[in-house]
Steps between C-alpha positions, in 0.01 A plus 500: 500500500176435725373747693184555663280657238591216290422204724126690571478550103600137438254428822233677355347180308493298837296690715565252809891516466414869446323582859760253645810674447334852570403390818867367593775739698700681243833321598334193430350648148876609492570104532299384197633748254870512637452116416352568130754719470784307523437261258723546203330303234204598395335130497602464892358859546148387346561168740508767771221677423261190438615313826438887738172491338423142617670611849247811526199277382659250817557166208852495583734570796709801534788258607780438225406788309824416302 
């Protein structure tokens, strides 16, 4: 389960996506790792995690997050 120390640790090597999702609201930090989260395989949850991290660094949209 993702929570918010997690995302930051697994943040910690990209310090762009890093500052970017410390300087969002927490209900949209909330967003990102409700979204991680949910996945129940652990290949769609590393999917997740690689596409926020593109989102934060602003190479891909935040729209169909699917």
């Amino acid at each position: 389960m993702a929570d918010d120390m997690e995302i930051e640790d697994t943040l910690s090597r990209d310090p762009v996506a890093l500052a970017a999702i410390r300087s969002l609201p927490p209900s949209h930090k909330r967003e990102y790792v409700d979204w991680i989260a949910g996945a129940k395989q652990p290949g769609t949850r590393e999917r997740r995690i690689a596409k926020m991290i593109d989102m934060l660094n602003g190479k891909a949209s935040h729209h169909g997050q699917g």
